[in-house]
Amino acid sequence: MSSKTKIVVLRMKELIYTGVFLGLAVVLITLFLIMFRPKPDSAQVPSQPASYIPGVYTSSITLGSQNLNVEVAVDADQIRSVSFVSLDEAVTTMYPLVQPVMEDLAKQIIDTQSTENLSYSMETRYTSQALIGAIDRSLEKAKVRN
């Protein structure tokens, strides 16, 4: 009879452990949902658009021994286009990611009118960061100074 009692005690102990772990799992999942839920769109409020001196501004990037010119065309209050100036075939051969990354970044920049919070893949992060730096330098030349 004492052997049956031990089995019941072991099962009860397992049920208690299972209940405690399930409770901790529920608390942990709830904590993750609270911490990682999307924030309200209050940060997405568009600010006053930047003021630019209308024109075409360029900056350059050095890739190996080649200079690559980035051109940004702006109006008084918006970015019109972002592109390369006379992209050499040797550059596109040596750096095949440059052109597709620029096209993707240009589309995002024209849509958002900003170089902040752009998305790019981890495979192209260095190329993207170099191009964003050149675009930022061009936009800095275009900004109205107060």
mmCIF file with all atom_site columns, C-alpha atoms in Angstrom:
data_model
loop_
_atom_site.group_PDB
_atom_site.id
_atom_site.type_symbol
_atom_site.label_atom_id
_atom_site.label_alt_id
_atom_site.label_comp_id
_atom_site.label_asym_id
_atom_site.label_entity_id
_atom_site.label_seq_id
_atom_site.pdbx_PDB_ins_code
_atom_site.Cartn_x
_atom_site.Cartn_y
_atom_site.Cartn_z
_atom_site.occupancy
_atom_site.B_iso_or_equiv
_atom_site.pdbx_formal_charge
_atom_site.auth_seq_id
_atom_site.auth_comp_id
_atom_site.auth_asym_id
_atom_site.auth_atom_id
_atom_site.pdbx_PDB_model_num
ATOM 1   C CA . MET A 1 1   ? 0.000  0.000  0.000   1.00 0.00 ? 1   MET A CA 1
ATOM 2   C CA . SER A 1 2   ? 2.831  2.389  0.678   1.00 0.00 ? 2   SER A CA 1
ATOM 3   C CA . SER A 1 3   ? 4.085  1.881  -2.886  1.00 0.00 ? 3   SER A CA 1
ATOM 4   C CA . LYS A 1 4   ? 0.781  3.219  -4.283  1.00 0.00 ? 4   LYS A CA 1
ATOM 5   C CA . THR A 1 5   ? 1.057  6.270  -2.059  1.00 0.00 ? 5   THR A CA 1
ATOM 6   C CA . LYS A 1 6   ? 4.512  7.043  -3.392  1.00 0.00 ? 6   LYS A CA 1
ATOM 7   C CA . ILE A 1 7   ? 3.239  6.913  -6.980  1.00 0.00 ? 7   ILE A CA 1
ATOM 8   C CA . VAL A 1 8   ? 0.422  9.333  -6.168  1.00 0.00 ? 8   VAL A CA 1
ATOM 9   C CA . VAL A 1 9   ? 2.853  11.703 -4.421  1.00 0.00 ? 9   VAL A CA 1
ATOM 10  C CA . LEU A 1 10  ? 5.243  11.647 -7.396  1.00 0.00 ? 10  LEU A CA 1
ATOM 11  C CA . ARG A 1 11  ? 2.405  12.396 -9.817  1.00 0.00 ? 11  ARG A CA 1
ATOM 12  C CA . MET A 1 12  ? 1.154  15.242 -7.660  1.00 0.00 ? 12  MET A CA 1
ATOM 13  C CA . LYS A 1 13  ? 4.690  16.643 -7.503  1.00 0.00 ? 13  LYS A CA 1
ATOM 14  C CA . GLU A 1 14  ? 4.907  16.474 -11.320 1.00 0.00 ? 14  GLU A CA 1
ATOM 15  C CA . LEU A 1 15  ? 1.545  18.220 -11.654 1.00 0.00 ? 15  LEU A CA 1
ATOM 16  C CA . ILE A 1 16  ? 2.687  21.003 -9.345  1.00 0.00 ? 16  ILE A CA 1
ATOM 17  C CA . TYR A 1 17  ? 5.924  21.479 -11.286 1.00 0.00 ? 17  TYR A CA 1
ATOM 18  C CA . THR A 1 18  ? 4.021  21.485 -14.579 1.00 0.00 ? 18  THR A CA 1
ATOM 19  C CA . GLY A 1 19  ? 1.554  24.042 -13.233 1.00 0.00 ? 19  GLY A CA 1
ATOM 20  C CA . VAL A 1 20  ? 4.353  26.300 -11.977 1.00 0.00 ? 20  VAL A CA 1
ATOM 21  C CA . PHE A 1 21  ? 6.206  26.106 -15.323 1.00 0.00 ? 21  PHE A CA 1
ATOM 22  C CA . LEU A 1 22  ? 3.018  26.786 -17.286 1.00 0.00 ? 22  LEU A CA 1
ATOM 23  C CA . GLY A 1 23  ? 2.321  29.801 -15.069 1.00 0.00 ? 23  GLY A CA 1
ATOM 24  C CA . LEU A 1 24  ? 5.847  31.103 -15.629 1.00 0.00 ? 24  LEU A CA 1
ATOM 25  C CA . ALA A 1 25  ? 5.481  30.539 -19.372 1.00 0.00 ? 25  ALA A CA 1
ATOM 26  C CA . VAL A 1 26  ? 2.241  32.554 -19.447 1.00 0.00 ? 26  VAL A CA 1
ATOM 27  C CA . VAL A 1 27  ? 3.873  35.366 -17.471 1.00 0.00 ? 27  VAL A CA 1
ATOM 28  C CA . LEU A 1 28  ? 6.907  35.329 -19.774 1.00 0.00 ? 28  LEU A CA 1
ATOM 29  C CA . ILE A 1 29  ? 4.792  35.387 -22.951 1.00 0.00 ? 29  ILE A CA 1
ATOM 30  C CA . THR A 1 30  ? 2.680  38.229 -21.552 1.00 0.00 ? 30  THR A CA 1
ATOM 31  C CA . LEU A 1 31  ? 5.829  40.153 -20.663 1.00 0.00 ? 31  LEU A CA 1
ATOM 32  C CA . PHE A 1 32  ? 7.219  39.689 -24.196 1.00 0.00 ? 32  PHE A CA 1
ATOM 33  C CA . LEU A 1 33  ? 3.936  40.816 -25.753 1.00 0.00 ? 33  LEU A CA 1
ATOM 34  C CA . ILE A 1 34  ? 3.899  43.949 -23.625 1.00 0.00 ? 34  ILE A CA 1
ATOM 35  C CA . MET A 1 35  ? 7.560  44.778 -24.264 1.00 0.00 ? 35  MET A CA 1
ATOM 36  C CA . PHE A 1 36  ? 7.644  44.139 -28.016 1.00 0.00 ? 36  PHE A CA 1
ATOM 37  C CA . ARG A 1 37  ? 4.232  45.320 -29.169 1.00 0.00 ? 37  ARG A CA 1
ATOM 38  C CA . PRO A 1 38  ? 4.218  48.059 -31.811 1.00 0.00 ? 38  PRO A CA 1
ATOM 39  C CA . LYS A 1 39  ? 4.409  51.536 -30.400 1.00 0.00 ? 39  LYS A CA 1
ATOM 40  C CA . PRO A 1 40  ? 1.670  54.068 -31.119 1.00 0.00 ? 40  PRO A CA 1
ATOM 41  C CA . ASP A 1 41  ? 2.051  56.054 -34.325 1.00 0.00 ? 41  ASP A CA 1
ATOM 42  C CA . SER A 1 42  ? 2.859  59.240 -32.433 1.00 0.00 ? 42  SER A CA 1
ATOM 43  C CA . ALA A 1 43  ? 6.477  58.980 -33.647 1.00 0.00 ? 43  ALA A CA 1
ATOM 44  C CA . GLN A 1 44  ? 5.236  58.755 -37.233 1.00 0.00 ? 44  GLN A CA 1
ATOM 45  C CA . VAL A 1 45  ? 3.869  62.299 -37.208 1.00 0.00 ? 45  VAL A CA 1
ATOM 46  C CA . PRO A 1 46  ? 5.430  64.000 -40.198 1.00 0.00 ? 46  PRO A CA 1
ATOM 47  C CA . SER A 1 47  ? 7.502  66.988 -39.263 1.00 0.00 ? 47  SER A CA 1
ATOM 48  C CA . GLN A 1 48  ? 7.762  70.168 -41.239 1.00 0.00 ? 48  GLN A CA 1
ATOM 49  C CA . PRO A 1 49  ? 9.499  69.370 -44.518 1.00 0.00 ? 49  PRO A CA 1
ATOM 50  C CA . ALA A 1 50  ? 13.090 70.443 -44.839 1.00 0.00 ? 50  ALA A CA 1
ATOM 51  C CA . SER A 1 51  ? 13.791 73.557 -46.842 1.00 0.00 ? 51  SER A CA 1
ATOM 52  C CA . TYR A 1 52  ? 16.226 73.207 -49.690 1.00 0.00 ? 52  TYR A CA 1
ATOM 53  C CA . ILE A 1 53  ? 17.770 75.529 -52.221 1.00 0.00 ? 53  ILE A CA 1
ATOM 54  C CA . PRO A 1 54  ? 16.409 74.117 -55.516 1.00 0.00 ? 54  PRO A CA 1
ATOM 55  C CA . GLY A 1 55  ? 19.037 72.525 -57.687 1.00 0.00 ? 55  GLY A CA 1
ATOM 56  C CA . VAL A 1 56  ? 21.181 69.477 -58.319 1.00 0.00 ? 56  VAL A CA 1
ATOM 57  C CA . TYR A 1 57  ? 23.841 68.595 -55.758 1.00 0.00 ? 57  TYR A CA 1
ATOM 58  C CA . THR A 1 58  ? 26.557 65.964 -55.972 1.00 0.00 ? 58  THR A CA 1
ATOM 59  C CA . SER A 1 59  ? 28.976 64.197 -53.693 1.00 0.00 ? 59  SER A CA 1
ATOM 60  C CA . SER A 1 60  ? 31.426 61.435 -54.430 1.00 0.00 ? 60  SER A CA 1
ATOM 61  C CA . ILE A 1 61  ? 32.362 58.037 -53.057 1.00 0.00 ? 61  ILE A CA 1
ATOM 62  C CA . THR A 1 62  ? 35.680 56.358 -53.714 1.00 0.00 ? 62  THR A CA 1
ATOM 63  C CA . LEU A 1 63  ? 35.370 52.664 -54.515 1.00 0.00 ? 63  LEU A CA 1
ATOM 64  C CA . GLY A 1 64  ? 38.813 51.214 -54.956 1.00 0.00 ? 64  GLY A CA 1
ATOM 65  C CA . SER A 1 65  ? 40.461 53.529 -57.475 1.00 0.00 ? 65  SER A CA 1
ATOM 66  C CA . GLN A 1 66  ? 37.151 54.687 -58.989 1.00 0.00 ? 66  GLN A CA 1
ATOM 67  C CA . ASN A 1 67  ? 35.209 57.793 -57.970 1.00 0.00 ? 67  ASN A CA 1
ATOM 68  C CA . LEU A 1 68  ? 31.449 57.410 -58.013 1.00 0.00 ? 68  LEU A CA 1
ATOM 69  C CA . ASN A 1 69  ? 29.338 60.588 -58.088 1.00 0.00 ? 69  ASN A CA 1
ATOM 70  C CA . VAL A 1 70  ? 25.938 60.631 -56.406 1.00 0.00 ? 70  VAL A CA 1
ATOM 71  C CA . GLU A 1 71  ? 23.486 63.252 -57.656 1.00 0.00 ? 71  GLU A CA 1
ATOM 72  C CA . VAL A 1 72  ? 20.503 64.542 -55.668 1.00 0.00 ? 72  VAL A CA 1
ATOM 73  C CA . ALA A 1 73  ? 17.953 66.859 -57.291 1.00 0.00 ? 73  ALA A CA 1
ATOM 74  C CA . VAL A 1 74  ? 15.773 68.900 -54.914 1.00 0.00 ? 74  VAL A CA 1
ATOM 75  C CA . ASP A 1 75  ? 12.999 71.463 -55.074 1.00 0.00 ? 75  ASP A CA 1
ATOM 76  C CA . ALA A 1 76  ? 12.363 74.035 -52.373 1.00 0.00 ? 76  ALA A CA 1
ATOM 77  C CA . ASP A 1 77  ? 10.604 71.521 -50.125 1.00 0.00 ? 77  ASP A CA 1
ATOM 78  C CA . GLN A 1 78  ? 11.200 68.009 -51.464 1.00 0.00 ? 78  GLN A CA 1
ATOM 79  C CA . ILE A 1 79  ? 13.710 65.577 -52.874 1.00 0.00 ? 79  ILE A CA 1
ATOM 80  C CA . ARG A 1 80  ? 13.000 64.940 -56.574 1.00 0.00 ? 80  ARG A CA 1
ATOM 81  C CA . SER A 1 81  ? 15.567 62.304 -57.531 1.00 0.00 ? 81  SER A CA 1
ATOM 82  C CA . VAL A 1 82  ? 18.619 60.425 -56.338 1.00 0.00 ? 82  VAL A CA 1
ATOM 83  C CA . SER A 1 83  ? 20.925 58.811 -58.893 1.00 0.00 ? 83  SER A CA 1
ATOM 84  C CA . PHE A 1 84  ? 24.469 58.234 -60.084 1.00 0.00 ? 84  PHE A CA 1
ATOM 85  C CA . VAL A 1 85  ? 26.215 60.595 -62.471 1.00 0.00 ? 85  VAL A CA 1
ATOM 86  C CA . SER A 1 86  ? 27.669 58.706 -65.448 1.00 0.00 ? 86  SER A CA 1
ATOM 87  C CA . LEU A 1 87  ? 28.030 55.326 -63.778 1.00 0.00 ? 87  LEU A CA 1
ATOM 88  C CA . ASP A 1 88  ? 31.002 53.591 -65.398 1.00 0.00 ? 88  ASP A CA 1
ATOM 89  C CA . GLU A 1 89  ? 30.605 50.020 -66.638 1.00 0.00 ? 89  GLU A CA 1
ATOM 90  C CA . ALA A 1 90  ? 33.798 49.024 -64.828 1.00 0.00 ? 90  ALA A CA 1
ATOM 91  C CA . VAL A 1 91  ? 32.249 50.089 -61.521 1.00 0.00 ? 91  VAL A CA 1
ATOM 92  C CA . THR A 1 92  ? 29.068 48.072 -62.117 1.00 0.00 ? 92  THR A CA 1
ATOM 93  C CA . THR A 1 93  ? 31.194 45.063 -63.034 1.00 0.00 ? 93  THR A CA 1
ATOM 94  C CA . MET A 1 94  ? 33.422 45.318 -59.970 1.00 0.00 ? 94  MET A CA 1
ATOM 95  C CA . TYR A 1 95  ? 30.601 46.333 -57.599 1.00 0.00 ? 95  TYR A CA 1
ATOM 96  C CA . PRO A 1 96  ? 27.408 44.693 -58.875 1.00 0.00 ? 96  PRO A CA 1
ATOM 97  C CA . LEU A 1 97  ? 25.346 45.670 -55.802 1.00 0.00 ? 97  LEU A CA 1
ATOM 98  C CA . VAL A 1 98  ? 25.837 49.415 -56.222 1.00 0.00 ? 98  VAL A CA 1
ATOM 99  C CA . GLN A 1 99  ? 23.173 50.069 -58.871 1.00 0.00 ? 99  GLN A CA 1
ATOM 100 C CA . PRO A 1 100 ? 20.333 47.916 -57.399 1.00 0.00 ? 100 PRO A CA 1
ATOM 101 C CA . VAL A 1 101 ? 20.992 49.242 -53.887 1.00 0.00 ? 101 VAL A CA 1
ATOM 102 C CA . MET A 1 102 ? 20.925 52.843 -55.160 1.00 0.00 ? 102 MET A CA 1
ATOM 103 C CA . GLU A 1 103 ? 17.626 52.258 -56.967 1.00 0.00 ? 103 GLU A CA 1
ATOM 104 C CA . ASP A 1 104 ? 16.061 50.779 -53.819 1.00 0.00 ? 104 ASP A CA 1
ATOM 105 C CA . LEU A 1 105 ? 17.356 53.571 -51.568 1.00 0.00 ? 105 LEU A CA 1
ATOM 106 C CA . ALA A 1 106 ? 16.313 56.263 -54.065 1.00 0.00 ? 106 ALA A CA 1
ATOM 107 C CA . LYS A 1 107 ? 12.749 54.938 -54.112 1.00 0.00 ? 107 LYS A CA 1
ATOM 108 C CA . GLN A 1 108 ? 12.574 54.894 -50.311 1.00 0.00 ? 108 GLN A CA 1
ATOM 109 C CA . ILE A 1 109 ? 14.089 58.373 -49.993 1.00 0.00 ? 109 ILE A CA 1
ATOM 110 C CA . ILE A 1 110 ? 11.700 59.898 -52.520 1.00 0.00 ? 110 ILE A CA 1
ATOM 111 C CA . ASP A 1 111 ? 8.723  58.195 -50.836 1.00 0.00 ? 111 ASP A CA 1
ATOM 112 C CA . THR A 1 112 ? 9.664  59.259 -47.290 1.00 0.00 ? 112 THR A CA 1
ATOM 113 C CA . GLN A 1 113 ? 11.560 62.479 -48.163 1.00 0.00 ? 113 GLN A CA 1
ATOM 114 C CA . SER A 1 114 ? 14.194 61.492 -45.622 1.00 0.00 ? 114 SER A CA 1
ATOM 115 C CA . THR A 1 115 ? 17.318 59.381 -45.263 1.00 0.00 ? 115 THR A CA 1
ATOM 116 C CA . GLU A 1 116 ? 16.229 58.285 -41.780 1.00 0.00 ? 116 GLU A CA 1
ATOM 117 C CA . ASN A 1 117 ? 14.872 54.791 -41.069 1.00 0.00 ? 117 ASN A CA 1
ATOM 118 C CA . LEU A 1 118 ? 15.657 53.326 -44.479 1.00 0.00 ? 118 LEU A CA 1
ATOM 119 C CA . SER A 1 119 ? 15.522 49.558 -44.771 1.00 0.00 ? 119 SER A CA 1
ATOM 120 C CA . TYR A 1 120 ? 18.148 47.454 -46.470 1.00 0.00 ? 120 TYR A CA 1
ATOM 121 C CA . SER A 1 121 ? 19.306 43.868 -46.195 1.00 0.00 ? 121 SER A CA 1
ATOM 122 C CA . MET A 1 122 ? 22.243 42.782 -44.090 1.00 0.00 ? 122 MET A CA 1
ATOM 123 C CA . GLU A 1 123 ? 24.065 41.622 -47.240 1.00 0.00 ? 123 GLU A CA 1
ATOM 124 C CA . THR A 1 124 ? 24.095 45.187 -48.593 1.00 0.00 ? 124 THR A CA 1
ATOM 125 C CA . ARG A 1 125 ? 24.522 47.135 -45.358 1.00 0.00 ? 125 ARG A CA 1
ATOM 126 C CA . TYR A 1 126 ? 28.003 48.525 -46.102 1.00 0.00 ? 126 TYR A CA 1
ATOM 127 C CA . THR A 1 127 ? 27.093 49.549 -49.638 1.00 0.00 ? 127 THR A CA 1
ATOM 128 C CA . SER A 1 128 ? 23.852 51.084 -48.372 1.00 0.00 ? 128 SER A CA 1
ATOM 129 C CA . GLN A 1 129 ? 25.573 52.985 -45.577 1.00 0.00 ? 129 GLN A CA 1
ATOM 130 C CA . ALA A 1 130 ? 28.181 54.397 -47.964 1.00 0.00 ? 130 ALA A CA 1
ATOM 131 C CA . LEU A 1 131 ? 25.490 55.530 -50.395 1.00 0.00 ? 131 LEU A CA 1
ATOM 132 C CA . ILE A 1 132 ? 23.339 57.034 -47.627 1.00 0.00 ? 132 ILE A CA 1
ATOM 133 C CA . GLY A 1 133 ? 26.394 58.947 -46.400 1.00 0.00 ? 133 GLY A CA 1
ATOM 134 C CA . ALA A 1 134 ? 26.941 60.399 -49.873 1.00 0.00 ? 134 ALA A CA 1
ATOM 135 C CA . ILE A 1 135 ? 23.264 61.286 -50.213 1.00 0.00 ? 135 ILE A CA 1
ATOM 136 C CA . ASP A 1 136 ? 23.325 62.969 -46.793 1.00 0.00 ? 136 ASP A CA 1
ATOM 137 C CA . ARG A 1 137 ? 26.364 65.040 -47.839 1.00 0.00 ? 137 ARG A CA 1
ATOM 138 C CA . SER A 1 138 ? 24.534 66.151 -50.980 1.00 0.00 ? 138 SER A CA 1
ATOM 139 C CA . LEU A 1 139 ? 21.404 67.058 -49.015 1.00 0.00 ? 139 LEU A CA 1
ATOM 140 C CA . GLU A 1 140 ? 23.494 68.972 -46.499 1.00 0.00 ? 140 GLU A CA 1
ATOM 141 C CA . LYS A 1 141 ? 24.790 71.140 -49.360 1.00 0.00 ? 141 LYS A CA 1
ATOM 142 C CA . ALA A 1 142 ? 21.186 71.747 -50.467 1.00 0.00 ? 142 ALA A CA 1
ATOM 143 C CA . LYS A 1 143 ? 19.760 72.785 -47.083 1.00 0.00 ? 143 LYS A CA 1
ATOM 144 C CA . VAL A 1 144 ? 18.834 76.403 -46.473 1.00 0.00 ? 144 VAL A CA 1
ATOM 145 C CA . ARG A 1 145 ? 21.085 77.971 -43.850 1.00 0.00 ? 145 ARG A CA 1
ATOM 146 C CA . ASN A 1 146 ? 19.433 80.223 -41.289 1.00 0.00 ? 146 ASN A CA 1
#
